[in-house]
Amino acid sequence: MNLISSKTLQLKSKIYSLLTHTGFRKYFANTSWLMAEKVFRMAVGLFVGVWIARYLGPEQFGLLSYAQAFVALFSAIAGLGLDGIVVRELVKTPERRDELLGTAFWLKVLGAFATLIVIGIAVQFTSNDSFTNLLIFIIASSTIFQAFNVIDFYFQATVQGKYIAYANSISLFISSVVKIALILYKAPLIAFAMLALFDNLILALGYVYFYIKQTRALSIQYLKISTAKNLLRDSWPLIFGSITALIYMKIDVLLVKEFLGNKEVGYYIVSQRISESFLFITTSITQVAFPAIVKARQTNLNSYIEKIYTVYKILVAIAFLVCMIITLFSKWIILFLFSPMYEPSINVLKLYVWTTIFVFLSNGSWLFYWNENLQFLASLRLMIGAILNVILNFILIQKYGLAGAAISSLISYSISSYFFNAFNKRLIINFRLQTLALFHLLTLTLCCKNFNIKKR
């Protein structure tokens, strides 16, 4: 008993030391802001999204979702893969803030116009009617305002998540009010497509306001060619990787429309949106952990590995819990929230939700790829996943319908996010960390089962 009491006191001492540590309190506060905003976004987004799905019905909701997925395929061009690169450079050299943010801003503006041109060419090779193409171009035009997201990078690098939370929450609130108004006034489908443009404009204004309030300046006019070349030199594999990632995340939607129709897209998107509604968790955790992991990589390799492993353990545990809950309550979720007209989504949801585990691992692995400067390998694994997903969808959708699309995603995600790491010596350590995280829950259960304290 004395030994147990001694260990308890030591544990309490360590917990107290952690809670009072300045660095921990700073990152915990930042995480709290980001998580609170993401939870608010999930709750409001789910409520309004369900209302829109019920209002539009599977046919129109499927068409709108198809247009959004089509634009998403090319949105990586607008982003130019700069997100993690700019955050990394801001952490390393904060004195270059204006130079980095200004250069990244104008690169993203150029990327947005390039996106519109590429989409204009791409739609010529589809069987879309003129109305579908109009929806696509309205949604695509919103990428121009996404250039202001560079302000988000600054707040990430300086661990000021509350300003990101403020801007996103205000934008979400205004957007939700407008969406509800459109539903109540029985607006046509095109009005909901125009909301993509409106949403990004409001968010951009929010970022600008909080950035000026915090820094007393807005220096996005700064453009340095040498800096642009350096950023693009590091990010070009990520551009390619992001495009391939979006292909294997969105190609199923496009092929479901091609082989099955708009209504089936509506059924499929409902199951996809429910599964993806929890992705805010992985983005919040990785965003907050990124600055600390960058610093650990520069100072202490053991701490660096331990931090990445801890992130994996957290992500896997949360993902598994989400999968279990949604699988058990899938019928209630679909029928109660979306109404019986979306009943075909139930079985699809039970399959598709298990991709969450591998999506969480994939998002977490960027912490390793960015810090080890392995962007090319990161892009290669996504390209393999994309090719595999296209092939599987072509075969399985025609054979098994919507279930085939879900199975294709599950197989391709597991290979690109996890198994790919086992076949490269530079990635084997990442594979081991992911494997340890996947088996962490099992080993923890076994330890608890075998650990007995005899009663005296």
CSV table of C-alpha atoms in Angstrom, one decimal:
chain,number,residue,atom,x,y,z
A,1,MET,CA,0.0,0.0,0.0
A,2,ASN,CA,2.9,2.4,0.8
A,3,LEU,CA,4.3,1.7,-2.7
A,4,ILE,CA,1.0,2.5,-4.3
A,5,SER,CA,0.6,5.7,-2.2
A,6,SER,CA,4.1,6.8,-3.2
A,7,LYS,CA,3.4,6.2,-6.9
A,8,THR,CA,0.1,8.1,-6.6
A,9,LEU,CA,1.9,11.1,-5.0
A,10,GLN,CA,4.5,11.0,-7.8
A,11,LEU,CA,1.8,10.9,-10.4
A,12,LYS,CA,-0.1,13.9,-8.8
A,13,SER,CA,3.2,15.8,-8.7
A,14,LYS,CA,3.8,15.2,-12.4
A,15,ILE,CA,0.3,16.2,-13.3
A,16,TYR,CA,0.5,19.4,-11.2
A,17,SER,CA,3.9,20.2,-12.8
A,18,LEU,CA,2.4,19.7,-16.3
A,19,LEU,CA,-0.7,21.8,-15.6
A,20,THR,CA,1.4,24.7,-14.3
A,21,HIS,CA,4.0,24.6,-17.0
A,22,THR,CA,3.8,27.8,-19.1
A,23,GLY,CA,4.3,26.0,-22.5
A,24,PHE,CA,1.6,23.4,-21.7
A,25,ARG,CA,-0.9,26.1,-20.6
A,26,LYS,CA,-0.2,28.1,-23.8
A,27,TYR,CA,-0.7,25.1,-26.2
A,28,PHE,CA,-3.7,23.8,-24.1
A,29,ALA,CA,-5.4,27.2,-24.4
A,30,ASN,CA,-4.7,27.3,-28.1
A,31,THR,CA,-6.1,23.8,-28.5
A,32,SER,CA,-9.2,24.7,-26.5
A,33,TRP,CA,-10.0,27.6,-28.8
A,34,LEU,CA,-9.6,25.6,-31.9
A,35,MET,CA,-11.5,22.6,-30.6
A,36,ALA,CA,-14.3,24.8,-29.4
A,37,GLU,CA,-14.6,26.5,-32.8
A,38,LYS,CA,-14.5,23.1,-34.6
A,39,VAL,CA,-17.2,21.6,-32.3
A,40,PHE,CA,-19.4,24.7,-32.9
A,41,ARG,CA,-18.7,24.3,-36.6
A,42,MET,CA,-19.6,20.6,-36.6
A,43,ALA,CA,-22.8,21.2,-34.6
A,44,VAL,CA,-24.1,24.1,-36.6
A,45,GLY,CA,-22.8,22.7,-39.9
A,46,LEU,CA,-24.6,19.4,-39.3
A,47,PHE,CA,-27.8,21.1,-38.3
A,48,VAL,CA,-27.9,23.4,-41.3
A,49,GLY,CA,-26.4,20.7,-43.7
A,50,VAL,CA,-29.2,18.3,-42.7
A,51,TRP,CA,-31.8,21.0,-43.3
A,52,ILE,CA,-30.4,21.7,-46.7
A,53,ALA,CA,-30.3,18.0,-47.6
A,54,ARG,CA,-33.9,17.5,-46.6
A,55,TYR,CA,-35.0,20.7,-48.4
A,56,LEU,CA,-33.2,20.0,-51.7
A,57,GLY,CA,-33.9,16.2,-51.7
A,58,PRO,CA,-31.4,13.5,-53.0
A,59,GLU,CA,-31.6,14.7,-56.6
A,60,GLN,CA,-30.7,18.4,-56.2
A,61,PHE,CA,-28.5,17.8,-53.2
A,62,GLY,CA,-26.6,15.2,-55.2
A,63,LEU,CA,-26.2,17.7,-58.1
A,64,LEU,CA,-24.9,20.5,-55.8
A,65,SER,CA,-22.5,18.0,-54.1
A,66,TYR,CA,-21.2,16.9,-57.5
A,67,ALA,CA,-20.4,20.5,-58.5
A,68,GLN,CA,-18.6,21.0,-55.1
A,69,ALA,CA,-16.6,17.7,-55.6
A,70,PHE,CA,-15.7,18.7,-59.2
A,71,VAL,CA,-14.3,22.0,-58.0
A,72,ALA,CA,-12.5,20.3,-55.1
A,73,LEU,CA,-10.6,18.1,-57.6
A,74,PHE,CA,-8.8,21.2,-58.8
A,75,SER,CA,-8.7,23.3,-55.6
A,76,ALA,CA,-5.2,22.1,-54.8
A,77,ILE,CA,-3.9,24.3,-57.6
A,78,ALA,CA,-5.2,27.3,-55.8
A,79,GLY,CA,-3.6,26.2,-52.5
A,80,LEU,CA,-0.2,25.4,-54.2
A,81,GLY,CA,0.7,23.1,-51.2
A,82,LEU,CA,1.9,26.1,-49.3
A,83,ASP,CA,0.0,25.7,-46.0
A,84,GLY,CA,2.4,23.6,-43.9
A,85,ILE,CA,5.5,25.1,-45.6
A,86,VAL,CA,4.6,28.6,-44.7
A,87,VAL,CA,3.7,27.7,-41.1
A,88,ARG,CA,7.1,25.9,-40.8
A,89,GLU,CA,9.0,28.9,-42.1
A,90,LEU,CA,7.1,31.3,-39.8
A,91,VAL,CA,8.0,29.2,-36.8
A,92,LYS,CA,11.6,29.1,-37.8
A,93,THR,CA,12.0,32.7,-38.9
A,94,PRO,CA,9.2,34.9,-37.4
A,95,GLU,CA,11.0,38.1,-38.4
A,96,ARG,CA,10.2,37.3,-42.0
A,97,ARG,CA,6.4,37.4,-41.3
A,98,ASP,CA,5.5,40.1,-43.9
A,99,GLU,CA,7.7,38.7,-46.6
A,100,LEU,CA,6.3,35.1,-46.2
A,101,LEU,CA,2.7,36.1,-45.8
A,102,GLY,CA,2.7,38.6,-48.7
A,103,THR,CA,4.5,36.3,-51.1
A,104,ALA,CA,2.2,33.3,-50.2
A,105,PHE,CA,-0.9,35.6,-50.6
A,106,TRP,CA,0.0,36.5,-54.2
A,107,LEU,CA,1.0,33.0,-55.1
A,108,LYS,CA,-2.4,31.8,-53.9
A,109,VAL,CA,-4.1,34.5,-56.0
A,110,LEU,CA,-2.3,33.3,-59.1
A,111,GLY,CA,-3.2,29.8,-58.2
A,112,ALA,CA,-6.9,30.7,-57.9
A,113,PHE,CA,-6.9,32.1,-61.5
A,114,ALA,CA,-5.0,29.1,-62.7
A,115,THR,CA,-7.7,26.9,-61.1
A,116,LEU,CA,-10.5,28.7,-63.0
A,117,ILE,CA,-8.6,28.2,-66.3
A,118,VAL,CA,-8.0,24.5,-65.7
A,119,ILE,CA,-11.7,23.9,-64.7
A,120,GLY,CA,-12.8,25.8,-67.9
A,121,ILE,CA,-10.8,23.2,-69.9
A,122,ALA,CA,-11.8,20.2,-67.8
A,123,VAL,CA,-15.6,20.7,-68.2
A,124,GLN,CA,-15.2,20.4,-71.9
A,125,PHE,CA,-14.4,16.7,-71.4
A,126,THR,CA,-17.5,16.0,-69.4
A,127,SER,CA,-21.1,15.3,-70.3
A,128,ASN,CA,-22.4,18.1,-68.0
A,129,ASP,CA,-25.2,20.3,-69.1
A,130,SER,CA,-24.9,24.1,-69.0
A,131,PHE,CA,-26.6,24.5,-65.6
A,132,THR,CA,-24.3,22.0,-64.0
A,133,ASN,CA,-21.3,23.9,-65.4
A,134,LEU,CA,-22.7,27.2,-64.2
A,135,LEU,CA,-22.9,25.7,-60.6
A,136,ILE,CA,-19.3,24.6,-61.0
A,137,PHE,CA,-18.0,28.0,-62.0
A,138,ILE,CA,-19.9,29.9,-59.3
A,139,ILE,CA,-18.4,27.6,-56.6
A,140,ALA,CA,-14.9,27.7,-58.2
A,141,SER,CA,-14.8,31.5,-58.2
A,142,SER,CA,-14.7,31.4,-54.3
A,143,THR,CA,-11.1,30.1,-54.5
A,144,ILE,CA,-9.9,33.7,-55.1
A,145,PHE,CA,-10.9,34.8,-51.6
A,146,GLN,CA,-9.1,31.7,-50.1
A,147,ALA,CA,-5.8,33.6,-50.7
A,148,PHE,CA,-6.5,35.4,-47.4
A,149,ASN,CA,-6.2,32.1,-45.6
A,150,VAL,CA,-2.4,32.9,-45.3
A,151,ILE,CA,-3.4,34.9,-42.2
A,152,ASP,CA,-4.5,31.6,-40.7
A,153,PHE,CA,-0.9,30.4,-41.1
A,154,TYR,CA,0.4,33.3,-39.0
A,155,PHE,CA,-2.0,32.5,-36.2
A,156,GLN,CA,-1.1,28.8,-36.3
A,157,ALA,CA,2.6,29.6,-36.2
A,158,THR,CA,2.2,32.0,-33.3
A,159,VAL,CA,-0.2,29.7,-31.4
A,160,GLN,CA,-3.0,32.2,-31.4
A,161,GLY,CA,-5.9,29.8,-32.2
A,162,LYS,CA,-8.5,32.1,-30.7
A,163,TYR,CA,-8.4,34.5,-33.6
A,164,ILE,CA,-8.8,31.6,-36.1
A,165,ALA,CA,-11.8,30.5,-33.9
A,166,TYR,CA,-13.3,34.0,-33.9
A,167,ALA,CA,-13.1,34.4,-37.7
A,168,ASN,CA,-14.4,31.0,-38.5
A,169,SER,CA,-17.2,31.2,-35.9
A,170,ILE,CA,-18.5,34.6,-37.1
A,171,SER,CA,-18.3,33.4,-40.8
A,172,LEU,CA,-20.2,30.2,-39.9
A,173,PHE,CA,-22.9,32.1,-38.0
A,174,ILE,CA,-23.6,34.5,-40.8
A,175,SER,CA,-23.5,31.8,-43.4
A,176,SER,CA,-25.9,29.6,-41.4
A,177,VAL,CA,-28.4,32.5,-41.0
A,178,VAL,CA,-28.3,33.1,-44.8
A,179,LYS,CA,-28.7,29.4,-45.5
A,180,ILE,CA,-31.7,29.1,-43.2
A,181,ALA,CA,-33.2,32.2,-44.9
A,182,LEU,CA,-32.8,30.7,-48.3
A,183,ILE,CA,-34.6,27.5,-47.1
A,184,LEU,CA,-37.4,29.5,-45.5
A,185,TYR,CA,-37.9,31.6,-48.7
A,186,LYS,CA,-37.7,28.5,-50.9
A,187,ALA,CA,-34.6,29.7,-52.8
A,188,PRO,CA,-33.5,27.8,-56.0
A,189,LEU,CA,-30.5,25.5,-56.2
A,190,ILE,CA,-28.2,28.1,-57.7
A,191,ALA,CA,-28.6,30.3,-54.6
A,192,PHE,CA,-26.9,27.6,-52.5
A,193,ALA,CA,-24.0,27.4,-55.0
A,194,MET,CA,-23.5,31.2,-54.7
A,195,LEU,CA,-23.2,30.7,-50.9
A,196,ALA,CA,-19.7,29.2,-51.5
A,197,LEU,CA,-18.6,32.6,-52.8
A,198,PHE,CA,-20.3,34.5,-50.0
A,199,ASP,CA,-18.8,32.2,-47.3
A,200,ASN,CA,-15.2,32.7,-48.4
A,201,LEU,CA,-15.7,36.4,-48.7
A,202,ILE,CA,-17.0,36.7,-45.1
A,203,LEU,CA,-14.2,34.5,-43.8
A,204,ALA,CA,-11.5,36.6,-45.6
A,205,LEU,CA,-12.9,39.8,-44.1
A,206,GLY,CA,-12.8,38.1,-40.6
A,207,TYR,CA,-9.2,37.1,-41.0
A,208,VAL,CA,-8.2,40.6,-42.2
A,209,TYR,CA,-10.0,42.2,-39.3
A,210,PHE,CA,-8.4,40.1,-36.6
A,211,TYR,CA,-4.9,40.3,-38.2
A,212,ILE,CA,-5.0,44.1,-38.3
A,213,LYS,CA,-6.3,44.2,-34.8
A,214,GLN,CA,-3.5,42.0,-33.6
A,215,THR,CA,-0.5,43.3,-35.6
A,216,ARG,CA,-1.7,46.9,-36.5
A,217,ALA,CA,-0.7,46.3,-40.1
A,218,LEU,CA,-1.5,44.2,-43.2
A,219,SER,CA,1.5,43.7,-45.4
A,220,ILE,CA,0.1,41.2,-47.9
A,221,GLN,CA,1.3,43.5,-50.7
A,222,TYR,CA,4.8,42.3,-50.1
A,223,LEU,CA,6.1,40.0,-52.8
A,224,LYS,CA,9.6,38.6,-53.0
A,225,ILE,CA,10.5,36.6,-56.1
A,226,SER,CA,13.3,34.7,-54.4
A,227,THR,CA,11.0,33.7,-51.5
A,228,ALA,CA,8.3,32.6,-53.9
A,229,LYS,CA,10.9,30.4,-55.7
A,230,ASN,CA,12.0,28.8,-52.4
A,231,LEU,CA,8.4,28.2,-51.2
A,232,LEU,CA,7.4,26.6,-54.5
A,233,ARG,CA,10.6,24.5,-54.6
A,234,ASP,CA,9.5,23.0,-51.3
A,235,SER,CA,5.8,22.9,-52.0
A,236,TRP,CA,5.6,21.6,-55.6
A,237,PRO,CA,5.5,17.9,-54.5
A,238,LEU,CA,2.7,18.9,-52.2
A,239,ILE,CA,0.7,20.5,-55.0
A,240,PHE,CA,0.9,17.3,-56.9
A,241,GLY,CA,0.2,15.3,-53.8
A,242,SER,CA,-2.8,17.4,-52.9
A,243,ILE,CA,-4.2,17.0,-56.4
A,244,THR,CA,-3.8,13.2,-56.2
A,245,ALA,CA,-5.3,13.3,-52.6
A,246,LEU,CA,-8.3,15.1,-53.8
A,247,ILE,CA,-8.7,12.7,-56.7
A,248,TYR,CA,-8.9,9.7,-54.4
A,249,MET,CA,-11.1,11.6,-52.0
A,250,LYS,CA,-13.5,12.9,-54.6
A,251,ILE,CA,-13.3,10.7,-57.6
A,252,ASP,CA,-15.9,8.3,-56.1
A,253,VAL,CA,-18.5,11.1,-56.1
A,254,LEU,CA,-17.8,11.8,-59.8
A,255,LEU,CA,-18.0,8.2,-60.8
A,256,VAL,CA,-21.2,7.6,-58.7
A,257,LYS,CA,-22.8,10.3,-60.8
A,258,GLU,CA,-21.4,8.9,-64.0
A,259,PHE,CA,-22.6,5.3,-63.4
A,260,LEU,CA,-25.6,5.7,-61.0
A,261,GLY,CA,-27.0,9.3,-61.3
A,262,ASN,CA,-27.5,12.5,-59.2
A,263,LYS,CA,-29.9,10.9,-56.7
A,264,GLU,CA,-27.3,8.2,-55.8
A,265,VAL,CA,-24.7,11.0,-55.3
A,266,GLY,CA,-27.1,12.5,-52.8
A,267,TYR,CA,-27.3,9.1,-50.9
A,268,TYR,CA,-23.5,8.7,-51.0
A,269,ILE,CA,-22.7,12.2,-50.0
A,270,VAL,CA,-24.8,12.0,-46.9
A,271,SER,CA,-22.8,9.0,-45.6
A,272,GLN,CA,-19.6,10.7,-46.6
A,273,ARG,CA,-20.5,14.0,-44.9
A,274,ILE,CA,-21.4,12.3,-41.6
A,275,SER,CA,-18.1,10.4,-41.6
A,276,GLU,CA,-16.1,13.5,-42.4
A,277,SER,CA,-17.9,15.7,-39.9
A,278,PHE,CA,-15.3,14.6,-37.3
A,279,LEU,CA,-12.2,15.5,-39.3
A,280,PHE,CA,-12.1,18.8,-37.4
A,281,ILE,CA,-10.5,16.8,-34.6
A,282,THR,CA,-7.5,15.7,-36.6
A,283,THR,CA,-7.0,19.1,-38.2
A,284,SER,CA,-7.2,20.8,-34.8
A,285,ILE,CA,-4.8,18.4,-33.1
A,286,THR,CA,-2.2,18.5,-36.0
A,287,GLN,CA,-2.4,22.3,-36.3
A,288,VAL,CA,-1.7,22.8,-32.6
A,289,ALA,CA,1.0,20.1,-32.4
A,290,PHE,CA,2.8,21.3,-35.5
A,291,PRO,CA,4.9,24.2,-34.0
A,292,ALA,CA,6.0,22.2,-31.0
A,293,ILE,CA,7.0,19.2,-33.2
A,294,VAL,CA,9.0,21.5,-35.6
A,295,LYS,CA,10.9,22.8,-32.6
A,296,ALA,CA,11.4,19.4,-31.1
A,297,ARG,CA,12.9,18.2,-34.5
A,298,GLN,CA,15.5,20.9,-34.2
A,299,THR,CA,16.5,20.3,-30.5
A,300,ASN,CA,15.6,16.7,-29.3
A,301,LEU,CA,15.0,13.8,-31.6
A,302,ASN,CA,13.6,11.5,-28.9
A,303,SER,CA,11.1,14.2,-27.9
A,304,TYR,CA,10.2,14.7,-31.6
A,305,ILE,CA,9.5,10.9,-32.1
A,306,GLU,CA,7.5,10.8,-28.8
A,307,LYS,CA,5.4,13.7,-29.8
A,308,ILE,CA,4.5,12.2,-33.2
A,309,TYR,CA,3.7,8.9,-31.6
A,310,THR,CA,1.5,10.6,-29.0
A,311,VAL,CA,-0.5,12.4,-31.8
A,312,TYR,CA,-1.0,9.1,-33.5
A,313,LYS,CA,-2.3,7.4,-30.4
A,314,ILE,CA,-4.8,10.2,-29.8
A,315,LEU,CA,-6.0,10.2,-33.4
A,316,VAL,CA,-6.4,6.4,-33.6
A,317,ALA,CA,-8.3,6.2,-30.2
A,318,ILE,CA,-10.7,9.0,-31.3
A,319,ALA,CA,-11.2,7.6,-34.8
A,320,PHE,CA,-12.0,4.1,-33.4
A,321,LEU,CA,-14.6,5.5,-31.0
A,322,VAL,CA,-16.2,7.6,-33.8
A,323,CYS,CA,-16.4,4.5,-36.1
A,324,MET,CA,-18.0,2.3,-33.4
A,325,ILE,CA,-20.6,4.9,-32.4
A,326,ILE,CA,-21.7,5.7,-36.0
A,327,THR,CA,-21.8,2.0,-37.0
A,328,LEU,CA,-24.1,1.2,-34.1
A,329,PHE,CA,-26.4,4.1,-34.6
A,330,SER,CA,-26.2,4.6,-38.4
A,331,LYS,CA,-29.9,3.7,-39.0
A,332,TRP,CA,-31.1,6.2,-36.3
A,333,ILE,CA,-28.8,8.9,-37.6
A,334,ILE,CA,-30.0,8.6,-41.2
A,335,LEU,CA,-33.7,8.2,-40.6
A,336,PHE,CA,-34.0,10.7,-37.8
A,337,LEU,CA,-31.8,13.4,-39.2
A,338,PHE,CA,-32.2,13.1,-43.0
A,339,SER,CA,-35.6,11.4,-43.2
A,340,PRO,CA,-36.6,8.1,-44.8
A,341,MET,CA,-35.9,9.5,-48.3
A,342,TYR,CA,-32.2,8.9,-47.6
A,343,GLU,CA,-32.6,5.4,-46.3
A,344,PRO,CA,-30.3,3.9,-48.9
A,345,SER,CA,-27.5,5.8,-47.1
A,346,ILE,CA,-27.6,3.6,-44.0
A,347,ASN,CA,-25.6,0.6,-45.3
A,348,VAL,CA,-23.1,2.9,-47.1
A,349,LEU,CA,-22.5,4.8,-43.9
A,350,LYS,CA,-21.7,1.5,-42.0
A,351,LEU,CA,-18.9,0.8,-44.5
A,352,TYR,CA,-17.6,4.3,-45.3
A,353,VAL,CA,-17.2,5.5,-41.7
A,354,TRP,CA,-14.3,3.0,-41.2
A,355,THR,CA,-12.2,5.1,-43.6
A,356,THR,CA,-12.0,7.6,-40.7
A,357,ILE,CA,-9.2,5.6,-39.0
A,358,PHE,CA,-6.9,5.8,-42.0
A,359,VAL,CA,-7.9,9.4,-42.9
A,360,PHE,CA,-6.9,10.4,-39.3
A,361,LEU,CA,-3.6,8.5,-39.7
A,362,SER,CA,-3.0,10.2,-43.1
A,363,ASN,CA,-3.6,13.7,-41.7
A,364,GLY,CA,-1.4,13.0,-38.7
A,365,SER,CA,1.5,11.7,-40.9
A,366,TRP,CA,2.0,15.1,-42.5
A,367,LEU,CA,3.7,16.1,-39.2
A,368,PHE,CA,6.4,13.5,-40.1
A,369,TYR,CA,6.6,14.2,-43.8
A,370,TRP,CA,6.9,18.0,-43.5
A,371,ASN,CA,9.6,17.8,-40.8
A,372,GLU,CA,11.6,15.2,-42.6
A,373,ASN,CA,11.2,17.1,-45.9
A,374,LEU,CA,9.7,14.0,-47.6
A,375,GLN,CA,7.1,15.8,-49.6
A,376,PHE,CA,7.8,13.8,-52.7
A,377,LEU,CA,7.2,10.5,-50.9
A,378,ALA,CA,4.0,12.0,-49.4
A,379,SER,CA,2.8,12.8,-52.8
A,380,LEU,CA,3.8,9.4,-54.2
A,381,ARG,CA,1.7,7.6,-51.7
A,382,LEU,CA,-1.3,9.8,-52.5
A,383,MET,CA,-0.8,9.2,-56.2
A,384,ILE,CA,-0.8,5.4,-55.6
A,385,GLY,CA,-3.9,5.8,-53.5
A,386,ALA,CA,-5.6,7.9,-56.2
A,387,ILE,CA,-4.8,5.4,-59.0
A,388,LEU,CA,-6.0,2.5,-56.9
A,389,ASN,CA,-9.2,4.3,-56.0
A,390,VAL,CA,-10.0,5.1,-59.6
A,391,ILE,CA,-9.5,1.5,-60.7
A,392,LEU,CA,-11.5,0.1,-57.8
A,393,ASN,CA,-14.3,2.5,-58.2
A,394,PHE,CA,-14.6,1.7,-61.9
A,395,ILE,CA,-14.9,-2.0,-61.1
A,396,LEU,CA,-16.8,-2.0,-57.8
A,397,ILE,CA,-19.4,0.7,-58.4
A,398,GLN,CA,-20.7,-1.1,-61.5
A,399,LYS,CA,-20.7,-4.4,-59.6
A,400,TYR,CA,-21.9,-3.4,-56.1
A,401,GLY,CA,-23.3,0.1,-56.5
A,402,LEU,CA,-22.8,2.6,-53.6
A,403,ALA,CA,-21.3,-0.1,-51.4
A,404,GLY,CA,-18.7,-0.6,-54.1
A,405,ALA,CA,-17.7,3.1,-53.8
A,406,ALA,CA,-17.4,2.8,-50.0
A,407,ILE,CA,-15.3,-0.4,-50.2
A,408,SER,CA,-13.0,1.2,-52.8
A,409,SER,CA,-12.3,4.2,-50.5
A,410,LEU,CA,-11.6,2.0,-47.5
A,411,ILE,CA,-9.1,-0.2,-49.4
A,412,SER,CA,-7.3,2.7,-51.1
A,413,TYR,CA,-7.1,4.9,-47.9
A,414,SER,CA,-5.6,2.0,-45.9
A,415,ILE,CA,-2.9,1.4,-48.5
A,416,SER,CA,-1.9,5.1,-49.1
A,417,SER,CA,-2.1,6.1,-45.4
A,418,TYR,CA,-0.6,3.1,-43.7
A,419,PHE,CA,0.8,0.1,-45.7
A,420,PHE,CA,2.7,2.3,-48.1
A,421,ASN,CA,5.0,3.4,-45.3
A,422,ALA,CA,6.2,-0.2,-44.8
A,423,PHE,CA,7.9,-0.4,-48.2
A,424,ASN,CA,10.3,2.5,-47.9
A,425,LYS,CA,13.3,2.6,-45.6
A,426,ARG,CA,12.9,6.3,-45.0
A,427,LEU,CA,9.3,5.8,-43.9
A,428,ILE,CA,9.6,2.6,-41.9
A,429,ILE,CA,9.8,4.5,-38.6
A,430,ASN,CA,6.5,6.2,-39.4
A,431,PHE,CA,5.0,2.8,-40.2
A,432,ARG,CA,6.2,1.5,-36.8
A,433,LEU,CA,4.8,4.6,-35.0
A,434,GLN,CA,1.4,4.1,-36.7
A,435,THR,CA,1.4,0.4,-36.0
A,436,LEU,CA,2.1,1.0,-32.3
A,437,ALA,CA,-0.7,3.5,-32.2
A,438,LEU,CA,-3.1,1.1,-33.9
A,439,PHE,CA,-2.3,-1.6,-31.3
A,440,HIS,CA,-2.2,0.8,-28.4
A,441,LEU,CA,-5.8,0.2,-27.5
A,442,LEU,CA,-5.4,-3.5,-27.6
A,443,THR,CA,-2.3,-3.6,-25.5
A,444,LEU,CA,-3.9,-1.1,-23.0
A,445,THR,CA,-6.9,-3.4,-22.7
A,446,LEU,CA,-4.7,-6.5,-22.1
A,447,CYS,CA,-2.6,-4.6,-19.5
A,448,CYS,CA,-5.7,-3.5,-17.6
A,449,LYS,CA,-7.1,-7.1,-17.7
A,450,ASN,CA,-3.9,-8.6,-16.3
A,451,PHE,CA,-3.1,-5.9,-13.7
A,452,ASN,CA,-4.7,-7.0,-10.4
A,453,ILE,CA,-4.2,-5.6,-6.9
A,454,LYS,CA,-5.0,-8.1,-4.3
A,455,LYS,CA,-7.3,-7.0,-1.6
A,456,ARG,CA,-5.9,-7.1,2.0
